[in-house]
Short mmCIF file of C-alpha atoms in Angstrom, two decimals:
data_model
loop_
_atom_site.label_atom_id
_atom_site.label_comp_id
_atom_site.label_asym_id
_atom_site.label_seq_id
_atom_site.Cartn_x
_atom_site.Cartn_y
_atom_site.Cartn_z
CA UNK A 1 0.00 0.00 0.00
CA UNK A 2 1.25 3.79 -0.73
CA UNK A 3 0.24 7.25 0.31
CA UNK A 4 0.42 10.57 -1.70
CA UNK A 5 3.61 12.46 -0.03
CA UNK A 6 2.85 16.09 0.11
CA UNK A 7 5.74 18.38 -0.96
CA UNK A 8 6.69 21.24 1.48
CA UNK A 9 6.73 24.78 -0.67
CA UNK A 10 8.41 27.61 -0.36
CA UNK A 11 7.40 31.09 -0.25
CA UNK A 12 7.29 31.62 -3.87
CA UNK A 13 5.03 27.90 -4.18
CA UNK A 14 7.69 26.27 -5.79
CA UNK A 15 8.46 22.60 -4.22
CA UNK A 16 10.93 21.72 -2.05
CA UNK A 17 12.55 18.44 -3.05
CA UNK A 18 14.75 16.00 -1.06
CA UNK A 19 17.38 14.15 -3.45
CA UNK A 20 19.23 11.08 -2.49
CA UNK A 21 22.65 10.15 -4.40
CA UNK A 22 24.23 6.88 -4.50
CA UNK A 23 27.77 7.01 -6.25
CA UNK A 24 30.69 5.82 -6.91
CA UNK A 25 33.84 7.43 -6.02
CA UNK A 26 34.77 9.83 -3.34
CA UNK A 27 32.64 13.05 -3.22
CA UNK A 28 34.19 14.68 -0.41
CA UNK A 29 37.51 14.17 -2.43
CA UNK A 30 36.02 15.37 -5.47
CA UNK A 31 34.91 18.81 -4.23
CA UNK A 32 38.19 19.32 -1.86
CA UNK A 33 40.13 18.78 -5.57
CA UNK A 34 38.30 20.96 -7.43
CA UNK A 35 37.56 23.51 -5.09
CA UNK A 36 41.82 23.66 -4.06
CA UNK A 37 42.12 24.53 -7.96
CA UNK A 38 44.18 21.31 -8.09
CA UNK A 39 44.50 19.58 -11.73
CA UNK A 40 41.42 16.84 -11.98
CA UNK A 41 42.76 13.45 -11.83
CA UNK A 42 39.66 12.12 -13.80
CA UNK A 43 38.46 13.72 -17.02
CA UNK A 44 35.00 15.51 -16.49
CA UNK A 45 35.12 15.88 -12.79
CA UNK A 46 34.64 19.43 -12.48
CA UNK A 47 31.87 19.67 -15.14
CA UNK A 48 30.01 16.87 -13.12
CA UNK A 49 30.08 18.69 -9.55
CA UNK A 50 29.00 21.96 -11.75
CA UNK A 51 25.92 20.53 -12.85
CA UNK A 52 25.23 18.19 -9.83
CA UNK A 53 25.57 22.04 -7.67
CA UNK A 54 23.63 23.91 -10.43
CA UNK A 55 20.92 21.25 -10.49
CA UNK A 56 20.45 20.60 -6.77
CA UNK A 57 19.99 24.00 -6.38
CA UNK A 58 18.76 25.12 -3.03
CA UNK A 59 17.33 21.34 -2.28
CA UNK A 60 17.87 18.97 0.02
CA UNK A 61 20.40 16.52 -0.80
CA UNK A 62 22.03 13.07 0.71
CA UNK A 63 25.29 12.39 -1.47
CA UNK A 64 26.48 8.46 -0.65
CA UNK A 65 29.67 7.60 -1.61
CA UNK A 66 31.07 4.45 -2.35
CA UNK A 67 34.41 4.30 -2.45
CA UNK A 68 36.09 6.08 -0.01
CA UNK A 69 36.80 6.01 3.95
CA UNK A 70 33.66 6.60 5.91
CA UNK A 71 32.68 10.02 6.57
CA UNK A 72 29.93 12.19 7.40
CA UNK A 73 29.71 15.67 6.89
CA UNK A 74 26.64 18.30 6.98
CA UNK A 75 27.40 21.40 4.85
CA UNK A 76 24.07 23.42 4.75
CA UNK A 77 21.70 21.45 2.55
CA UNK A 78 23.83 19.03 1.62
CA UNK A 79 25.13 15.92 3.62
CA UNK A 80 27.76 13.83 2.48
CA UNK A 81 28.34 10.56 3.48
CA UNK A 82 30.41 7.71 2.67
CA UNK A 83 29.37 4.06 3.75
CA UNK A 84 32.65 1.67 3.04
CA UNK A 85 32.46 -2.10 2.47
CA UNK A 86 32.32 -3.43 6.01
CA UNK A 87 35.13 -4.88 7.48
CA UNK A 88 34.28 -8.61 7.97
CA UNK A 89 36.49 -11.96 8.89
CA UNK A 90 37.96 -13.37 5.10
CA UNK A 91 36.04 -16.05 5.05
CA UNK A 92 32.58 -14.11 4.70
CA UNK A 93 31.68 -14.00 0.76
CA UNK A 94 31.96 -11.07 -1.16
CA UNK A 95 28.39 -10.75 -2.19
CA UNK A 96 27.27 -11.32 1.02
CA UNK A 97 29.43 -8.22 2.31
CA UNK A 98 28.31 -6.23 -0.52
CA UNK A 99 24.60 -6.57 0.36
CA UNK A 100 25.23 -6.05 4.21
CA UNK A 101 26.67 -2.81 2.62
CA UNK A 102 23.91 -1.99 0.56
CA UNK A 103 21.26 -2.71 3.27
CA UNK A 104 22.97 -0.22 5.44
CA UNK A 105 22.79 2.27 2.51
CA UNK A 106 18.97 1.69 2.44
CA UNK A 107 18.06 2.15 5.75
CA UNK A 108 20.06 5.45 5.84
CA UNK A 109 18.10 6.69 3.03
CA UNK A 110 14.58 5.53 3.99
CA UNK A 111 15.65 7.79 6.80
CA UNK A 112 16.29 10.53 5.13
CA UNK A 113 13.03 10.74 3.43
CA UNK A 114 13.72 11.31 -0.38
CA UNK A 115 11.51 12.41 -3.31
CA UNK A 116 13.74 11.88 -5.85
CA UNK A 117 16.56 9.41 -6.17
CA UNK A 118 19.40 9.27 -8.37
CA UNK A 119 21.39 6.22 -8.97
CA UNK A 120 24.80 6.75 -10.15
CA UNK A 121 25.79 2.98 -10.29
CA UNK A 122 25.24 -0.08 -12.22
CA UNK A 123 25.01 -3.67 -11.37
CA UNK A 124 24.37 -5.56 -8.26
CA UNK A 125 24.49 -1.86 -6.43
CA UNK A 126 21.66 -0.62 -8.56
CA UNK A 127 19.49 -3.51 -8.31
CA UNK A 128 19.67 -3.95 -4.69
CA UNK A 129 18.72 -0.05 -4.13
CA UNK A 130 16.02 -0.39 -6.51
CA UNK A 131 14.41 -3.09 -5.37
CA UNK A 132 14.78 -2.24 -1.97
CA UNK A 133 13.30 1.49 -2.56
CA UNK A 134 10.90 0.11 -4.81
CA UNK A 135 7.60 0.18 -2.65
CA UNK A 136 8.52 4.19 -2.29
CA UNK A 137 8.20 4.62 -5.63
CA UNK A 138 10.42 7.75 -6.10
CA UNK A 139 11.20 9.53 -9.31
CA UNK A 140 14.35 7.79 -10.33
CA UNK A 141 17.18 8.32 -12.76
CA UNK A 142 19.49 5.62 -12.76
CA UNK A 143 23.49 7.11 -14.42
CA UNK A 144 26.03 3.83 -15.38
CA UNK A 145 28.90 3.17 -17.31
CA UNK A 146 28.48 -0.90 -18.26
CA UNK A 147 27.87 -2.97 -20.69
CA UNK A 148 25.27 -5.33 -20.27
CA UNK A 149 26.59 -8.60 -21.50
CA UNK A 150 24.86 -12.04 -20.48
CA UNK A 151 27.00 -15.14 -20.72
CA UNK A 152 25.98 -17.43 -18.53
CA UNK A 153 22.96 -18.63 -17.42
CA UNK A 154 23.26 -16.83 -14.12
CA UNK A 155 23.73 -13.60 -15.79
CA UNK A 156 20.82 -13.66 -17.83
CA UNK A 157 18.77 -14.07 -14.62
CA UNK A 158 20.35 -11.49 -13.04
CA UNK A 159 20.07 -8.67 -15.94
CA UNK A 160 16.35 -10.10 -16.51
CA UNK A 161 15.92 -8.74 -12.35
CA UNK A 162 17.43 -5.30 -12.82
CA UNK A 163 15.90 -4.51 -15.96
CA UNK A 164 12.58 -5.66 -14.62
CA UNK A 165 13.57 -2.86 -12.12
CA UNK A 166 14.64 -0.33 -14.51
CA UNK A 167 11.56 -0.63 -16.36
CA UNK A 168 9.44 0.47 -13.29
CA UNK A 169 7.38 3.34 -14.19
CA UNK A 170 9.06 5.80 -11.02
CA UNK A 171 12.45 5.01 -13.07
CA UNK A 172 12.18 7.90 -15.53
CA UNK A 173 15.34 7.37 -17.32
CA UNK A 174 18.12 5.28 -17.23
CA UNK A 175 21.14 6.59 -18.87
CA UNK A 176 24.20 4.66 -20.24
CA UNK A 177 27.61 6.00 -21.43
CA UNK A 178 27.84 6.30 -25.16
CA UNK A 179 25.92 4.16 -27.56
CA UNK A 180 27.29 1.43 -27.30
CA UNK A 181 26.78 0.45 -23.80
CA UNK A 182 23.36 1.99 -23.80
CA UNK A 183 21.89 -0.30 -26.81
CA UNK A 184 23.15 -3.52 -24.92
CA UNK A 185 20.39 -2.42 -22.02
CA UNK A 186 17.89 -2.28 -25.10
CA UNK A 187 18.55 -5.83 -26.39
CA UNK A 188 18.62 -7.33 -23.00
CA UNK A 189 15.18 -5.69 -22.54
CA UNK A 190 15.26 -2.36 -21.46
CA UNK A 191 12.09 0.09 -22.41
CA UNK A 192 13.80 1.77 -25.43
CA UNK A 193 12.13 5.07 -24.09
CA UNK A 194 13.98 5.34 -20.96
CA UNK A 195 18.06 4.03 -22.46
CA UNK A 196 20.15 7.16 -22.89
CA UNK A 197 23.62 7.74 -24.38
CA UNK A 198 25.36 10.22 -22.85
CA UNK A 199 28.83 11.47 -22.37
CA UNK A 200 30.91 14.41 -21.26
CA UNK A 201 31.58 17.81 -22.91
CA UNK A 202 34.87 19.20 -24.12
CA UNK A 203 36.84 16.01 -25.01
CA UNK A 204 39.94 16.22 -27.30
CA UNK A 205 39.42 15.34 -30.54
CA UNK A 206 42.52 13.46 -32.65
CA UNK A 207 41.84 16.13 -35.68
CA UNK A 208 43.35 18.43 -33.04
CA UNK A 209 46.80 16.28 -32.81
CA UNK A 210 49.59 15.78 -35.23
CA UNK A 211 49.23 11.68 -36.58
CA UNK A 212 51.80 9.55 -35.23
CA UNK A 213 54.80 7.69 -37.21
CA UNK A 214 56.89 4.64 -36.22
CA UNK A 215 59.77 5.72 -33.80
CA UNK A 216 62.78 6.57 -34.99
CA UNK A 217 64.79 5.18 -32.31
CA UNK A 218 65.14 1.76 -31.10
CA UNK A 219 63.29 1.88 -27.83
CA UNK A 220 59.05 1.25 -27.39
CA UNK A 221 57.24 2.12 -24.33
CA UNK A 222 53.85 0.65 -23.76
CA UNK A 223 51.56 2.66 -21.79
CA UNK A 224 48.53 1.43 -19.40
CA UNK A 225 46.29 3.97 -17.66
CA UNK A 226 43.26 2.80 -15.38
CA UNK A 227 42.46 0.91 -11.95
CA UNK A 228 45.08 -1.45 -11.00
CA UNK A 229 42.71 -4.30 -10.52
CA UNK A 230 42.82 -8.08 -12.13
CA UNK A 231 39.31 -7.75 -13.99
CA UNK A 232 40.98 -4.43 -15.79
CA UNK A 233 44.23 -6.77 -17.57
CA UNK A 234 46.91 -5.58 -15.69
CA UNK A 235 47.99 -8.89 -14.95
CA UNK A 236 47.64 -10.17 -18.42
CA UNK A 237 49.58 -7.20 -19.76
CA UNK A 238 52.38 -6.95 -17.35
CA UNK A 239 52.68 -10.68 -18.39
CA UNK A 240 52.31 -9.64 -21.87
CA UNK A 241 55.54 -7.76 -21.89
CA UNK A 242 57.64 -10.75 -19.84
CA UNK A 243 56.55 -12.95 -22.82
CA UNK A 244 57.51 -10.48 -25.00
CA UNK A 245 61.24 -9.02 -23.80
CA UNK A 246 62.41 -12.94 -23.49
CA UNK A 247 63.63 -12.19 -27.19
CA UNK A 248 63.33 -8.34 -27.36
CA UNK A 249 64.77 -5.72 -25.17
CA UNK A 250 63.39 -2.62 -26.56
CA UNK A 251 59.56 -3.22 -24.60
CA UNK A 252 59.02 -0.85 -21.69
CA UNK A 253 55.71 -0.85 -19.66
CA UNK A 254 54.70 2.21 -17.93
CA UNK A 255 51.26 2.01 -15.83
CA UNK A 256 49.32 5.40 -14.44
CA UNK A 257 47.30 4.69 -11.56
CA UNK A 258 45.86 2.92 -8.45
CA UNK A 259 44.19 0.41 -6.51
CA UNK A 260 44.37 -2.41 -4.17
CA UNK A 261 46.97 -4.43 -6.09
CA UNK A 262 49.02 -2.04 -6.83
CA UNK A 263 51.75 -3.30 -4.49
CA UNK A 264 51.56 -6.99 -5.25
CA UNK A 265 52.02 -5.95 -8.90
CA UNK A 266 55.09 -4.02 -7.74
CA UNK A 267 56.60 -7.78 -6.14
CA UNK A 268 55.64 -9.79 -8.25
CA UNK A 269 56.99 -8.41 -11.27
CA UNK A 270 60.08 -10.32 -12.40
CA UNK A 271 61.42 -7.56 -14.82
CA UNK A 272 61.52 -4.91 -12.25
CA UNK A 273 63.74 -2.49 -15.04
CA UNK A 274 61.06 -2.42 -17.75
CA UNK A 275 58.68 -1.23 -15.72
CA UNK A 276 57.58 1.66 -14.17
CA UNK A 277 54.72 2.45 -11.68
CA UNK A 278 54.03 6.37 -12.05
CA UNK A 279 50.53 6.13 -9.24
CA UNK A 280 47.79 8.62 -10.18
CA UNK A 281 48.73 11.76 -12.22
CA UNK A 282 46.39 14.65 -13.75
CA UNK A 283 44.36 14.29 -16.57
CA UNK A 284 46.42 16.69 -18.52
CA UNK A 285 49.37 14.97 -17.01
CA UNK A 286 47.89 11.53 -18.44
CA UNK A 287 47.43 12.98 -21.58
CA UNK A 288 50.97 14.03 -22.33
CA UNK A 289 52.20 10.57 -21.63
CA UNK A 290 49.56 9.21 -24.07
CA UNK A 291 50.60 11.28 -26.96
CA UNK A 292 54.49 10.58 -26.34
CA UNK A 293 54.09 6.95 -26.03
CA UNK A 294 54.35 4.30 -28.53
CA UNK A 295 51.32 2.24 -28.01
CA UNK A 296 48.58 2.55 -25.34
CA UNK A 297 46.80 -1.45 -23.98
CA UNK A 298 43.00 -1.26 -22.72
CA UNK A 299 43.01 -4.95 -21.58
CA UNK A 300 39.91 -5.39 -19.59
CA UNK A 301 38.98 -8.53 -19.39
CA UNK A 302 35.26 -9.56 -19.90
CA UNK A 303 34.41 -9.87 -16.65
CA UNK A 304 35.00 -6.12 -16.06
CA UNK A 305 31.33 -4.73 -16.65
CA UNK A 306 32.95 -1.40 -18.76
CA UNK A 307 30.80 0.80 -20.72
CA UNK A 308 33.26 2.75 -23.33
CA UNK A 309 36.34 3.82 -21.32
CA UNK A 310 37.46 7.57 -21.12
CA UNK A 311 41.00 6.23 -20.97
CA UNK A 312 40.13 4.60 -24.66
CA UNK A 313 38.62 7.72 -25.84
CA UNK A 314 41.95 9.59 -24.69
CA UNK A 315 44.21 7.58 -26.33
CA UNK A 316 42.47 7.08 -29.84
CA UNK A 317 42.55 11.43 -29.33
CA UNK A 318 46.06 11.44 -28.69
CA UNK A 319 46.94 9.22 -32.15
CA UNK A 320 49.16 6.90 -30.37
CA UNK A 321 47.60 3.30 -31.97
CA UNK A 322 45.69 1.23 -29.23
CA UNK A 323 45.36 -2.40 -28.46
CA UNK A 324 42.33 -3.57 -26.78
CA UNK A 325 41.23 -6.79 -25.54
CA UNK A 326 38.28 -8.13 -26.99
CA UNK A 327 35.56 -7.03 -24.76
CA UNK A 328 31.88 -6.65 -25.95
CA UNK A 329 31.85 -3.04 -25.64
CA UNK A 330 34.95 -2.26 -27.53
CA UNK A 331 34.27 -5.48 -30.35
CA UNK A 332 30.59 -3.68 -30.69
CA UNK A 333 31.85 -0.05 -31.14
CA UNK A 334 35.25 -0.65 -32.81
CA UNK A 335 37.02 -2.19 -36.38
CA UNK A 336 39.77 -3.91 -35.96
CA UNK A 337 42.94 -2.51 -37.53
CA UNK A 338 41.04 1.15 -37.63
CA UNK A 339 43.48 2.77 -34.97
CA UNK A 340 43.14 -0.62 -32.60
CA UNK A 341 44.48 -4.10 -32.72
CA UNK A 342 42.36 -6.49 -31.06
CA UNK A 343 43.79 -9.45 -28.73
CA UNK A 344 42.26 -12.30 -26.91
CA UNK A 345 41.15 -10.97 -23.73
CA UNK A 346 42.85 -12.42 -20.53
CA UNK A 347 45.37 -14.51 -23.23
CA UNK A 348 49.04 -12.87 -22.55
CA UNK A 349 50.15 -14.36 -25.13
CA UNK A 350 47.91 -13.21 -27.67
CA UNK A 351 48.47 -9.91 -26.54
CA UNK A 352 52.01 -9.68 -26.52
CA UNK A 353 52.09 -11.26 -30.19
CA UNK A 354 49.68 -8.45 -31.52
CA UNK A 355 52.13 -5.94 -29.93
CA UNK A 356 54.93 -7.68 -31.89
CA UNK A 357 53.04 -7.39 -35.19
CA UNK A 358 52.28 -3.87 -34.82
CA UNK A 359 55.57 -2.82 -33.90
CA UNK A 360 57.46 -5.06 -36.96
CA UNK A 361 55.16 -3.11 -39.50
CA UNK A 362 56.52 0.81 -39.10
CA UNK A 363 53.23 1.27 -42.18
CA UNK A 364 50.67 -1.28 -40.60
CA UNK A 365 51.59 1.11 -37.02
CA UNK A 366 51.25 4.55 -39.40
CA UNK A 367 47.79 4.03 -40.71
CA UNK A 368 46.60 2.87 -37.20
CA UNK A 369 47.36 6.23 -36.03
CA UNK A 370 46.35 7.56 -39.06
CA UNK A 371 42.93 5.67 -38.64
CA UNK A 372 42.22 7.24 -34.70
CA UNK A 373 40.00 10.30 -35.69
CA UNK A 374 37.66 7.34 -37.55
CA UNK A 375 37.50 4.87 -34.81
CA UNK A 376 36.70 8.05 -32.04
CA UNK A 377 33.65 9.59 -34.57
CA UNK A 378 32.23 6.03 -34.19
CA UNK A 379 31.26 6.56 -30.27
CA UNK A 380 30.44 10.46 -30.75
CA UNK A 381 28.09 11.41 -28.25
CA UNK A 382 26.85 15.12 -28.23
CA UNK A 383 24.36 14.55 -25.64
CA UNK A 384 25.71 15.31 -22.15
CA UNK A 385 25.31 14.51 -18.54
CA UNK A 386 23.76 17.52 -17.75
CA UNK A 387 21.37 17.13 -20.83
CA UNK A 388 20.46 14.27 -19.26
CA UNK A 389 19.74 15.76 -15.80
CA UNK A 390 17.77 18.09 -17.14
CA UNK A 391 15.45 15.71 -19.06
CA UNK A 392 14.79 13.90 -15.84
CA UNK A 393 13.61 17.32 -14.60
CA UNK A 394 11.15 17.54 -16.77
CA UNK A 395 9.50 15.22 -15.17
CA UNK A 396 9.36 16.79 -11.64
CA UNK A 397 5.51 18.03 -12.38
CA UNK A 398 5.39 14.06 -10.96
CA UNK A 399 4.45 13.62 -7.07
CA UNK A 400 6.30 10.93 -5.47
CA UNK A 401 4.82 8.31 -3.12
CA UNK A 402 6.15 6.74 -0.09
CA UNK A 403 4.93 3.71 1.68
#
C-alpha cells in the first residue's frame, strides 16, 4: 500500500525536493580537488560537480559515496556521506558483504526521506537499491557506465531482475555511457524510451593532434592507464611484456594509476627495469604521456562490466595506436585494424604477439594512427550529462509516493 507524499513549498510555491545520491567514487575528495584549484585526476570531474551544484539547487540533498573512507559531513543542505564495504572476517563471501553494505545504505536513506533518487551505479548496487526502494516509488534516474553482457545462465537471470527494475514506471530514465553500452540495455530488454547515451563535454578530438609515425629510435614504451585491478588486464599485460622481452629488449611498460593491487604488482613483477609504476597523475598529465608513447593497452577482461572507457577515448585522441582486448563493448563499437588491434582478452600471449606485429610493421603502425579520428567519430556522443539531468527534470511536475 502507498500514500500521496505532500511536498513542502516555499514562499514563492515552488516545491521543495529532497534528493538522495548513490555514487561511486569519493565526493568529499572530489569537491576538496576541485575547489583547491588542483589539476582533476579524472576527465570531467569538475563539469560533473558543476551541474550536480547547479541542479540541486537550493534542495535537500544526501550524497552516498562508495568508495572512499567513511565520513559524514553536513554542509548546509547538503550531507555527504560515505558508507565503506564493512570490514568482515575473510572467510565471509563477497556478495554477502556487498549486500550487508547496501542494506545499510537503504536504511540510511529511507531515513532521510527522499523524493527523488538518483542512482549513479550499475550492477548488483543498482538492483539492490532499486528493489529495496521500490515500494517508495520515487522519481528515479538511474546514471552507469556498463555494458550489459549475459553469458551465462546466471547472468541472464540477473540482468532479466534489474531490468525488470529499470523498467518500473518511477524510473524515468536510465542513462548509459555512449551508444554502445546503452543499446546492450535495449537488447537485453530495457524500455527503449527510458536508455540514454550520454557522455561528457569538451573532449579532445585526434583532428586536433599531429598523426603519429613509427619511432625513430630503437626503444618502445607501452603505456597502461586505469584501476590497477585483475578484472581491468593488468595482470595479463604486465605478463604480456615478460613474454615479449624474453627475445626483445626494446619493450618498456609504464602504468598510471591505483588500486588495491598495486603493491603486489610491484613484487611480483620479475622484470623490475622495464617497468615503471608512475601512481595517479592529472588528466592533462595523463594525456601528455599518451601522446608521447608508442602504443597505449586497454586490456579489460570480460568480466570487467565497462561501458566505453574515457582512458580509450583519450588515447584514440592522442593518435598513439591502441590495443584492446576483446571485450563486448569495444568489439561492438570498434574495427579492428582502424586505430586498434584487437587481442584475446585475458590470453598474454595473444596480446604480446599483436604488440609484436604492430611494432614489426613501421606502415601497418602509421595508418593505425592515421585511422584514430575514424574509430573516435564512431562513439560520438553530443548529448551530455547535464542534458540528461535536465530531461529527468522535466519530469518533476510528478508527485512521489512513499509507503
Amino acid at each position: 500500500m502507498t500514500k500521496q507524499l505532500s511536498l513542502e513549498a516555499d514562499k514563492n510555491r515552488n516545491p521543495i525536493r529532497r534528493f538522495a545520491v548513490v555514487q561511486h567514487g569519493d565526493m568529499r575528495e572530489a569537491k576538496a580537488i576541485i575547489s583547491s584549484g588542483e589539476p582533476e585526476p579524472y576527465f570531467g570531474m569538475g563539469y560533473t560537480l558543476s551541474v550536480l551544484d547547479k541542479f540541486f539547487g537550493q534542495n535537500e540533498r544526501l550524497v552516498i559515496s562508495l568508495n572512499a573512507p567513511a565520513y559524514d559531513i553536513k554542509n548546509g543542505r547538503e550531507r555527504l556521506l560515505s558508507i565503506p564495504l564493512p570490514n568482515l572476517p575473510t572467510f565471509v563471501p563477497g556478495r554477502l558483504i556487498s549486500d550487508i553494505r547496501t542494506a545499510q545504505i537503504i536504511r540510511v536513506i529511507k531515513k532521510f526521506r527522499p523524493t527523488h533518487l538518483l542512482v549513479r551505479s550499475g550492477g548488483r548496487i543498482a538492483y539492490r537499491i532499486l528493489s529495496g526502494l521500490k515500494h517508495y516509488h520515487l522519481n528515479t534516474l538511474v546514471v552507469c557506465a556498463n555494458v550489459f553482457q549475459s553469458k551465462s545462465k546466471a547472468e541472464k537471470k540477473f540482468h532479466s531482475l534489474l531490468i525488470n527494475e529499470l523498467n518500473e514506471n518511477h524510473v524515468r530514465l536510465v542513462g548509459n555511457h555512449r551508444w554502445p553500452a546503452t543499446q546492450s540495455m535495449i537488447d537485453v530488454g530495457l524500455a527503449p524510451k527510458k536508455a540514454v547515451a550520454w557522455d561528457w563535454p569538451g573532449q579532445k578530438k585526434a583532428e586536433d593532434f599531429p598523426v603519429r609515425y613509427f619511432p625513430e629510435n630503437n626503444r618502445f614504451e607501452i603505456l597502461y592507464v586505469g584501476a590497477i585491478i585483475k578484472e581491468k588486464g593488468v595482470d595479463d599485460l604486465i605478463e604480456a611484456i615478460e613474454i615479449i622481452r624474453k627475445t626483445d629488449q626494446r619493450f618498456m611498460l609504464k602504468i598510471i594509476g591505483d588500486g588495491a593491487d598495486f603493491h603486489k604488482h610491484m613484487a611480483n613483477f620479475r622484470d623490475s627495469h622495464s617497468i615503471a609504476f608512475l601512481g595517479r597523475l592529472s588528466n592533462d598529465q595523463v594525456f601528455e604521456q599518451m601522446c608521447k608513447t608508442t602504443l597505449i593497452v586497454v586490456p579489460s577482461r570480460h568480466s570487467f562490466s565497462e561501458g566505453f572507457p574515457l582512458t580509450l577515448t583519450e588515447a584514440l585522441a592522442s593518435r598513439t595506436p591502441v590495443i584492446v582486448s576483446d571485450h563486448p563493448v569495444m568489439l561492438r563499437s570498434l574495427i579492428d585494424r582502424e586505430g586498434v588491434r584487437f587481442f584475446r582478452a585475458a590470453d598474454p600471449s595473444h596480446l604480446a604477439q599483436v604488440i609484436k606485429e604492430v611494432m614489426a610493421n613501421p606502415g601497418h603502425y602509421n595508418l593505425l594512427s592515421e585511422t584514430t579520428a575514424n574509430a573516435l567519430s564512431r562513439v560520438e556522443c553530443k548529448y551530455y550529462f547535464g542534458d540528461l539531468l535536465n530531461a529527468w527534470k522535466a519530469s518533476f511536475d510528478y508527485e512521489p509516493k512513499v509507503s
